[in-house]
Amino acid sequence: MYSEFIGEDGNEKFWQFIDTVKELTVYKQGESVRSYYNLVIKKAGQFLTDLKVNLLKFALALRSYSPAVHASQQIAGDEPPPEACPAFVSIHGQHIKLLFLNVFMFPTVCRPKPYLYKNDHTYPGINKTDVPVVILYAEIGTKKFASFHKILSERAQEGTLVYVLRHFVAVSNPKLKPFLFHLFMLLSGYGVELAIKSTEYKAVDDTKVKDTKTTINTEDEDNSEVQGFFFGTLKKSHPDLEEQLAELRKHLLESTNDMAPLKVWEMQDLSFQAASRIMSVPKFDALKLMQDVSQNFPSKARSLTRVAVKQEMRKEIEENQKHLSETIGVHPGDGELFINGLHIDLDTHNPFSILDILRGEGRVLEGLHNLGIKGEHQGKLLRLPVNAVDDSYALDIRHPTIMWINDIENDPVYRSWPTGVQELLRATFPGVIRQIRRNFFNLVLFLDPVQEESVELVKLAELFYKHKIPLRIGFVFVVNTKDEIDGFSDAGVGFYRLLNYIADEYDLSQALMSILYNKVDVGDTLSVDTLSAYLKKKFPKANAERIIGKESEYDDKRKDGALFYKKSGLGALPLALFNGVPLSQDEMDPEELETIILQRIMDTTTAFQRAVFMGQLTEGSDVVDYLMEQANVVPRMNPLILGTDRKYLDFTAAPVVDDWEDTTMFSFLDSRDKTAVMAKRMNVLKSFCSFIVDEDGMSTLTIWIVGDFERASGRKLLLNALKHLQKASPGVRVGVINNPSGKPSEDNTVLYRAIWASFLTQKNKATADFVQKLLKEESSQLLQQGTKIKELLMQGMNVDAFEKKFNTLEVDFIHSQQLFCRDILKLGPGERAVISNGRILGPFEEQEDFTVEDFHLLEKITLSGSAEKVKATVKQMGMKPKQASDLVMKVDALLTAAPKGEVRRDVHFSKDSHSVLHLSPRENEVFYDVVAIVDPLTREAQKMSSLLIVLSQVVNVKLQVFMNCRAKLSEMPLKSFYRFVLESDVTFLANDTVSPGPAARFMELPESPLLTLNMITPESWMVQAVSSPHDLDNIHLQEVNRIVMAEYELEHLLLEGHCFDLSTGQPPRGLQFTLGMSRDPLMYDTIVMANLGYFQLKANPGAWILRLRVGRSEDIYQVLTHDGTDSPADTGDVRVVLNSFHSKIIKVRVQKKADKINEDLLSETSESKGIWDSIKDDGEKKKEDVLNIFSVASGHLYERFLRIMMLSVLRHTKTPVKFWFLKNYLSPSFKETISHMAESYGFQYELVQYKWPRWLHQQTEKQRIIWGYKILFLDVLFPLAVDKIIFVDADQIVRADLKELRDLDLEGAPYGYTPFCDSRREMEGYRFWKTGYWASHLGHRKYHISALYVVDLKKFRKIAAGDRLRGQYQALSQDPNSLSNLDQDLPNNMIHQVAIKSLPQEWLWCETWCDDVSKVTAKTIDLCNNPKTKEPKLMAAARIVPEWAEYDKELKDLLRLVEEKGEPPKEKQTPTPSQSEQG
């Protein structure tokens, strides 16, 4: 884990750390775990700053890198490793476990090379592609590792192999990693909530549970303060009174934790009162108090009502709230966190992602700190709006070569159109293109007239023109530029000359294209014969020779089009620019181009509307000028300069030595130090190469030219740079680095040493003239012929100074430059590169030309990024021009190299005396600027208080916390106790062993309320309870003798994705993916839903392969591309590595195979079979007649009901039954005993699991989440092979054969529900569906109950019912007052879109709504809540259903037998390979 953390700072540091700790485990034998931990931290500290060491400790406490280590372990297991082998080597799949001898030579490997992952650690040797790849699986620090590492690193440096290291800890010795490889390892970074449940309906099981003999650490309990008493101290002082002190403490707690309900008037000011309490204590205690108040609010509420609120505090809060609402859109009660101005959304961020943000910010903060930038200047530079890399650059279309065939603003044909830009804001029907007399939309076509594609494109342009689409159309014709070519030998040249003739003589350029090209059919090309025939027919009197022949008078500017095209740097012809932005080759298909252009017009209209609304585009504006002055417009297209993959030098080091004359010393420096030495030693060079200096003497742009100047290509590159300087904007300067092709000597470095000497000794003008003279080819030839440098000196030079410097220059510093080029710039000998404010462009190919125009483009891009803004800030620092120019270069490189996140906000408050908690940072250290805006009585405060406490322990923070209180509360703001599990460092026990780890501890809880436990985990975690005898859904502390302990397990990490069919752009509903490993390809699988093409798969740390499922999915579809994965985008097998606790979201694009284009995955012909049954290996099997029953339950009482329901189903059918249970909320005891019940009664079962998707509106109350699972995911929870499923509520008793219900004809509806009974008249006042909204919405239809329903899954999927239900849920659930009975209200609300078949009334009888007469014919009895009597469920069950007690006793006897036998739980579920728990 240490190495993984250090590895994120670069491969070089990783391997330096490896060399330092390669045999460190020998110290483990005699050292305690704490001592060994401190030793490794000390070793890591050699490569890390103090800030990074603290972040490393935090990462270790979070176990943040455990998944990366476990992923390597899993990859090793997939090899698999040789038996009892602590370290081994894999060479293209061949394993070697014996130690290498020094003379060992690797055999020639004929096998394919192994797959290497992005996060693999490759030794920085000589990069060769024709050598074997050797993967070492070993534990760093062991002797075996050290032996292998020594040999492999030597071989890698020689270039005889590629050496890759993957972590591997032999399972036979788990003690080697005392806190990494426990069988279970306690994690942190999650929240735990004990929510107070409503006791309106009693739903608690009366079965007694055995208390566990769990002990708990009471140290925290004793040290906490209770009403001013510190009982830990009192017990030490008076050990004889321990019992009486415990009684007193209990009495004080009970009086403090008064849970009596508050009156509404008492609640109104609670938020302000909590803030007042927090602001009244010393500031270092305030965060802990906020944590205590928010996380234990239900028991603190009454004491808060007695707190007085000062008027000045209330007033200041209101003023700040008004200011925040106006500036950043934050409203009273909102919780927001900002780190250095970056918004941290606590709904999406977790401690693992916050650690990444801290690391990223730390790099920039330390860089600025190391460069001497502190205080307010640091904040200003951090908040500079660095332009993100634009991927849609535009070419300036204001060029005279473009031949425009129309002009919207001036042509008479458009005279009737309105001219005002305000017309853009006029309302129109969707999809209507506004006809406004402005050149808003401009299409430029670059064409070679003789290409066959040109015919269709010109005809398309004519179509736009004829239909008066508001599109200005221009052409650039790229034809042969040779003077000797005429129109009779080249149709393109002839076309151009004829075009000019008609334009000059008849002014018919608009009509010419169509007239001329109408003679050419689509698919043909323009020929000389066509031209001649056209000329003869249309202009019989014209002299063809004079027009298109050698003596043509119409050849003017023929070369301009080709020259403009070449200078533009655009790709292959034909091509089009829309408002200057090039269309891709795919978009140039004439069949698609019309749609694409119209869509671009619609999209661009939105941007223009915004510009008009914001006042950026006014009536007096020239629209084309406005377009061409945008930041993304460039004079030339060069992918090397404009590409998004950019590399930067790191200038932030401060090396101890800066001597580059000593090449040996220079070679020992690390990459950052080498870069810093280069920057420092080139100070003089850069200063004297500032040929054009800004008026303040500062340079904004520093360009380093790298090359071998003894070669023509190197000289040309530097010459182009100097030519650019002559017309560059002020503040550009050039430095020169030599990268000789061979070993530097006095003979082969003459030219460079002369350049260098002139920079050091001459004035700017003299240097410029002399260097340009030296770079000319005639000077080079003279030097090669033996001419001395002094003979080339020019007038105006200081000859003596030059000769003295030139004659005394050694070549050692050129050796150092060569090392810099090789090690840092990764250039081969003699290769060229350009470095612009630290950004590395290169290496260039030998024939690749970097022109003067490219330097101009590079300047524009660099200055428009952040350089100009950095300069403005540095200018305020009052430095000397030379140092300031260096600083601009270094800061620009630092800021533009940092990953581009969202815009930083400048959050400040109107006043901060009474409502803002301030914590000042330690002086002269790097600090993070943290601003928290929070109401102390919200869920955000519960989480944020813990986070801020840990944050202030991990890093140096300047903290401001604003109390964003809500006024006039009408209900309790928090109804739960909460703990956020997070630690800043690994903790140790008194005996120096690692503590078991963090856990959520709830002390001093009131005993009266009924509580339910909820886990609030990061989005990608799938967690389940694995150990607790207690009912975690109904915790009543009055009935518990000792403590309630629950253990949860992180069972899976989630892999999520979105899938689309490239042909249609739609999600392929019903498509199935499988996830597995090379040795076990089918471990998990899933179905793609239509909402966003979403799918999810359970996985664990490791390398996985995602495939289309064998069967219809694979038969019909193929994977075309994928993003966010760990394999090349165009490979069929999608490889995904899960190596962190972060969410992993991938995108997969598929397409139907050519011969399956009309096939449908969910068609009737295929549905009867289903994907699961079409697996090729299984052959065709007759589908087994199975009754599929689905149910959900949470809490011991409902699990007791569930078992009874199952037994009642089994008693009344002879058909084999398979039960499907939602695993998410089942208790450990139910999961332990279900297999025994299945064995006794002969049924099948399967536990299905689905994580609530992040994009679907989240419910916070457990009961509502369970209701959501009943209805929202029916299409993806079960395999396609399951045709019909029946949902039966847990608290139901079945009295008929459910096969009858399954086989019932649903008459085309996707599901059938039973309507609510009307027969019990005394309940009429409670039938809410007969009045108000429901009465008008349902009309003549009935309101149905969700306790029992049958689903035709084939029909359900075919009509996309699940997607419709989720869509409607998303719309309605934003309102907290809608969908009060979610599982029931949603299908009833959707009854017009998704039909419901009303089942016969006898299928569900419920005493609350049905009369006693109808009970006799009831096929199922449901224990509905009675809103009138509120009778507890257990009492009702025994009274209403005579057989219930009999079933209950039978099951209790079975469970008692199981407990007495003490058998380990058997996993006897019978999984269909599905979205289910694998048995």
mmCIF file with all atom_site columns, N, CA and C in Angstrom, residues 208-216 1026-1032 1039-1047 1196 1228 1232:
data_model
loop_
_atom_site.group_PDB
_atom_site.id
_atom_site.type_symbol
_atom_site.label_atom_id
_atom_site.label_alt_id
_atom_site.label_comp_id
_atom_site.label_asym_id
_atom_site.label_entity_id
_atom_site.label_seq_id
_atom_site.pdbx_PDB_ins_code
_atom_site.Cartn_x
_atom_site.Cartn_y
_atom_site.Cartn_z
_atom_site.occupancy
_atom_site.B_iso_or_equiv
_atom_site.pdbx_formal_charge
_atom_site.auth_seq_id
_atom_site.auth_comp_id
_atom_site.auth_asym_id
_atom_site.auth_atom_id
_atom_site.pdbx_PDB_model_num
ATOM 1  N N  . LYS A 1 208  ? -37.548 -14.355 21.706 1.00 0.00 ? 208  LYS A N  1
ATOM 2  C CA . LYS A 1 208  ? -36.381 -13.897 22.470 1.00 0.00 ? 208  LYS A CA 1
ATOM 3  C C  . LYS A 1 208  ? -35.101 -14.302 21.742 1.00 0.00 ? 208  LYS A C  1
ATOM 4  N N  . VAL A 1 209  ? -34.115 -13.390 21.758 1.00 0.00 ? 209  VAL A N  1
ATOM 5  C CA . VAL A 1 209  ? -32.810 -13.722 21.167 1.00 0.00 ? 209  VAL A CA 1
ATOM 6  C C  . VAL A 1 209  ? -31.781 -13.802 22.272 1.00 0.00 ? 209  VAL A C  1
ATOM 7  N N  . LYS A 1 210  ? -30.792 -14.631 22.047 1.00 0.00 ? 210  LYS A N  1
ATOM 8  C CA . LYS A 1 210  ? -29.712 -14.751 23.023 1.00 0.00 ? 210  LYS A CA 1
ATOM 9  C C  . LYS A 1 210  ? -28.746 -13.601 22.855 1.00 0.00 ? 210  LYS A C  1
ATOM 10 N N  . ASP A 1 211  ? -28.424 -12.942 23.974 1.00 0.00 ? 211  ASP A N  1
ATOM 11 C CA . ASP A 1 211  ? -27.436 -11.862 23.902 1.00 0.00 ? 211  ASP A CA 1
ATOM 12 C C  . ASP A 1 211  ? -26.053 -12.450 23.690 1.00 0.00 ? 211  ASP A C  1
ATOM 13 N N  . THR A 1 212  ? -25.256 -11.752 22.893 1.00 0.00 ? 212  THR A N  1
ATOM 14 C CA . THR A 1 212  ? -23.875 -12.193 22.694 1.00 0.00 ? 212  THR A CA 1
ATOM 15 C C  . THR A 1 212  ? -23.028 -11.716 23.858 1.00 0.00 ? 212  THR A C  1
ATOM 16 N N  . LYS A 1 213  ? -21.942 -12.401 24.073 1.00 0.00 ? 213  LYS A N  1
ATOM 17 C CA . LYS A 1 213  ? -21.028 -12.026 25.161 1.00 0.00 ? 213  LYS A CA 1
ATOM 18 C C  . LYS A 1 213  ? -20.011 -11.015 24.641 1.00 0.00 ? 213  LYS A C  1
ATOM 19 N N  . THR A 1 214  ? -20.496 -10.027 23.938 1.00 0.00 ? 214  THR A N  1
ATOM 20 C CA . THR A 1 214  ? -19.602 -9.027  23.344 1.00 0.00 ? 214  THR A CA 1
ATOM 21 C C  . THR A 1 214  ? -19.226 -7.997  24.373 1.00 0.00 ? 214  THR A C  1
ATOM 22 N N  . THR A 1 215  ? -17.961 -7.650  24.387 1.00 0.00 ? 215  THR A N  1
ATOM 23 C CA . THR A 1 215  ? -17.523 -6.569  25.279 1.00 0.00 ? 215  THR A CA 1
ATOM 24 C C  . THR A 1 215  ? -17.275 -5.342  24.428 1.00 0.00 ? 215  THR A C  1
ATOM 25 N N  . ILE A 1 216  ? -17.262 -4.219  25.078 1.00 0.00 ? 216  ILE A N  1
ATOM 26 C CA . ILE A 1 216  ? -17.073 -2.962  24.343 1.00 0.00 ? 216  ILE A CA 1
ATOM 27 C C  . ILE A 1 216  ? -16.095 -2.086  25.106 1.00 0.00 ? 216  ILE A C  1
ATOM 28 N N  . VAL A 1 1026 ? -23.767 -9.662  8.277  1.00 0.00 ? 1026 VAL A N  1
ATOM 29 C CA . VAL A 1 1026 ? -23.324 -11.062 8.314  1.00 0.00 ? 1026 VAL A CA 1
ATOM 30 C C  . VAL A 1 1026 ? -23.390 -11.655 9.710  1.00 0.00 ? 1026 VAL A C  1
ATOM 31 N N  . SER A 1 1027 ? -23.518 -10.806 10.738 1.00 0.00 ? 1027 SER A N  1
ATOM 32 C CA . SER A 1 1027 ? -23.523 -11.365 12.088 1.00 0.00 ? 1027 SER A CA 1
ATOM 33 C C  . SER A 1 1027 ? -24.261 -10.429 13.038 1.00 0.00 ? 1027 SER A C  1
ATOM 34 N N  . SER A 1 1028 ? -25.358 -10.906 13.590 1.00 0.00 ? 1028 SER A N  1
ATOM 35 C CA . SER A 1 1028 ? -26.049 -10.227 14.678 1.00 0.00 ? 1028 SER A CA 1
ATOM 36 C C  . SER A 1 1028 ? -27.260 -11.059 15.053 1.00 0.00 ? 1028 SER A C  1
ATOM 37 N N  . PRO A 1 1029 ? -27.385 -11.412 16.343 1.00 0.00 ? 1029 PRO A N  1
ATOM 38 C CA . PRO A 1 1029 ? -28.579 -12.161 16.747 1.00 0.00 ? 1029 PRO A CA 1
ATOM 39 C C  . PRO A 1 1029 ? -29.795 -11.242 16.882 1.00 0.00 ? 1029 PRO A C  1
ATOM 40 N N  . HIS A 1 1030 ? -29.566 -9.927  16.932 1.00 0.00 ? 1030 HIS A N  1
ATOM 41 C CA . HIS A 1 1030 ? -30.651 -8.989  17.190 1.00 0.00 ? 1030 HIS A CA 1
ATOM 42 C C  . HIS A 1 1030 ? -31.377 -8.599  15.912 1.00 0.00 ? 1030 HIS A C  1
ATOM 43 N N  . ASP A 1 1031 ? -32.574 -8.119  16.096 1.00 0.00 ? 1031 ASP A N  1
ATOM 44 C CA . ASP A 1 1031 ? -33.372 -7.623  14.981 1.00 0.00 ? 1031 ASP A CA 1
ATOM 45 C C  . ASP A 1 1031 ? -32.931 -6.198  14.702 1.00 0.00 ? 1031 ASP A C  1
ATOM 46 N N  . LEU A 1 1032 ? -32.110 -6.026  13.663 1.00 0.00 ? 1032 LEU A N  1
ATOM 47 C CA . LEU A 1 1032 ? -31.523 -4.714  13.375 1.00 0.00 ? 1032 LEU A CA 1
ATOM 48 C C  . LEU A 1 1032 ? -32.542 -3.746  12.778 1.00 0.00 ? 1032 LEU A C  1
ATOM 49 N N  . GLU A 1 1039 ? -35.281 -3.702  25.925 1.00 0.00 ? 1039 GLU A N  1
ATOM 50 C CA . GLU A 1 1039 ? -35.433 -5.161  25.949 1.00 0.00 ? 1039 GLU A CA 1
ATOM 51 C C  . GLU A 1 1039 ? -34.107 -5.885  25.734 1.00 0.00 ? 1039 GLU A C  1
ATOM 52 N N  . VAL A 1 1040 ? -32.998 -5.117  25.744 1.00 0.00 ? 1040 VAL A N  1
ATOM 53 C CA . VAL A 1 1040 ? -31.677 -5.728  25.525 1.00 0.00 ? 1040 VAL A CA 1
ATOM 54 C C  . VAL A 1 1040 ? -30.884 -5.642  26.826 1.00 0.00 ? 1040 VAL A C  1
ATOM 55 N N  . ASN A 1 1041 ? -30.331 -6.784  27.261 1.00 0.00 ? 1041 ASN A N  1
ATOM 56 C CA . ASN A 1 1041 ? -29.605 -6.802  28.536 1.00 0.00 ? 1041 ASN A CA 1
ATOM 57 C C  . ASN A 1 1041 ? -28.222 -6.172  28.424 1.00 0.00 ? 1041 ASN A C  1
ATOM 58 N N  . ARG A 1 1042 ? -27.501 -6.514  27.345 1.00 0.00 ? 1042 ARG A N  1
ATOM 59 C CA . ARG A 1 1042 ? -26.126 -6.013  27.245 1.00 0.00 ? 1042 ARG A CA 1
ATOM 60 C C  . ARG A 1 1042 ? -26.036 -4.976  26.113 1.00 0.00 ? 1042 ARG A C  1
ATOM 61 N N  . ILE A 1 1043 ? -25.403 -5.329  25.049 1.00 0.00 ? 1043 ILE A N  1
ATOM 62 C CA . ILE A 1 1043 ? -25.278 -4.376  23.936 1.00 0.00 ? 1043 ILE A CA 1
ATOM 63 C C  . ILE A 1 1043 ? -25.760 -5.036  22.652 1.00 0.00 ? 1043 ILE A C  1
ATOM 64 N N  . VAL A 1 1044 ? -26.096 -4.207  21.691 1.00 0.00 ? 1044 VAL A N  1
ATOM 65 C CA . VAL A 1 1044 ? -26.468 -4.696  20.362 1.00 0.00 ? 1044 VAL A CA 1
ATOM 66 C C  . VAL A 1 1044 ? -25.247 -4.544  19.463 1.00 0.00 ? 1044 VAL A C  1
ATOM 67 N N  . MET A 1 1045 ? -24.811 -5.663  18.904 1.00 0.00 ? 1045 MET A N  1
ATOM 68 C CA . MET A 1 1045 ? -23.629 -5.638  18.042 1.00 0.00 ? 1045 MET A CA 1
ATOM 69 C C  . MET A 1 1045 ? -24.023 -6.182  16.670 1.00 0.00 ? 1045 MET A C  1
ATOM 70 N N  . ALA A 1 1046 ? -23.591 -5.496  15.631 1.00 0.00 ? 1046 ALA A N  1
ATOM 71 C CA . ALA A 1 1046 ? -23.863 -5.965  14.273 1.00 0.00 ? 1046 ALA A CA 1
ATOM 72 C C  . ALA A 1 1046 ? -22.596 -5.876  13.443 1.00 0.00 ? 1046 ALA A C  1
ATOM 73 N N  . GLU A 1 1047 ? -22.384 -6.901  12.635 1.00 0.00 ? 1047 GLU A N  1
ATOM 74 C CA . GLU A 1 1047 ? -21.205 -6.913  11.765 1.00 0.00 ? 1047 GLU A CA 1
ATOM 75 C C  . GLU A 1 1047 ? -21.673 -6.952  10.317 1.00 0.00 ? 1047 GLU A C  1
ATOM 76 N N  . HIS A 1 1196 ? -36.978 -9.201  12.038 1.00 0.00 ? 1196 HIS A N  1
ATOM 77 C CA . HIS A 1 1196 ? -37.273 -10.577 12.440 1.00 0.00 ? 1196 HIS A CA 1
ATOM 78 C C  . HIS A 1 1196 ? -38.757 -10.910 12.339 1.00 0.00 ? 1196 HIS A C  1
ATOM 79 N N  . PRO A 1 1228 ? -28.933 -11.807 9.073  1.00 0.00 ? 1228 PRO A N  1
ATOM 80 C CA . PRO A 1 1228 ? -27.999 -12.948 9.035  1.00 0.00 ? 1228 PRO A CA 1
ATOM 81 C C  . PRO A 1 1228 ? -28.680 -14.247 9.459  1.00 0.00 ? 1228 PRO A C  1
ATOM 82 N N  . GLU A 1 1232 ? -28.925 -17.743 7.366  1.00 0.00 ? 1232 GLU A N  1
ATOM 83 C CA . GLU A 1 1232 ? -28.302 -18.959 7.914  1.00 0.00 ? 1232 GLU A CA 1
ATOM 84 C C  . GLU A 1 1232 ? -29.273 -20.135 7.935  1.00 0.00 ? 1232 GLU A C  1
#
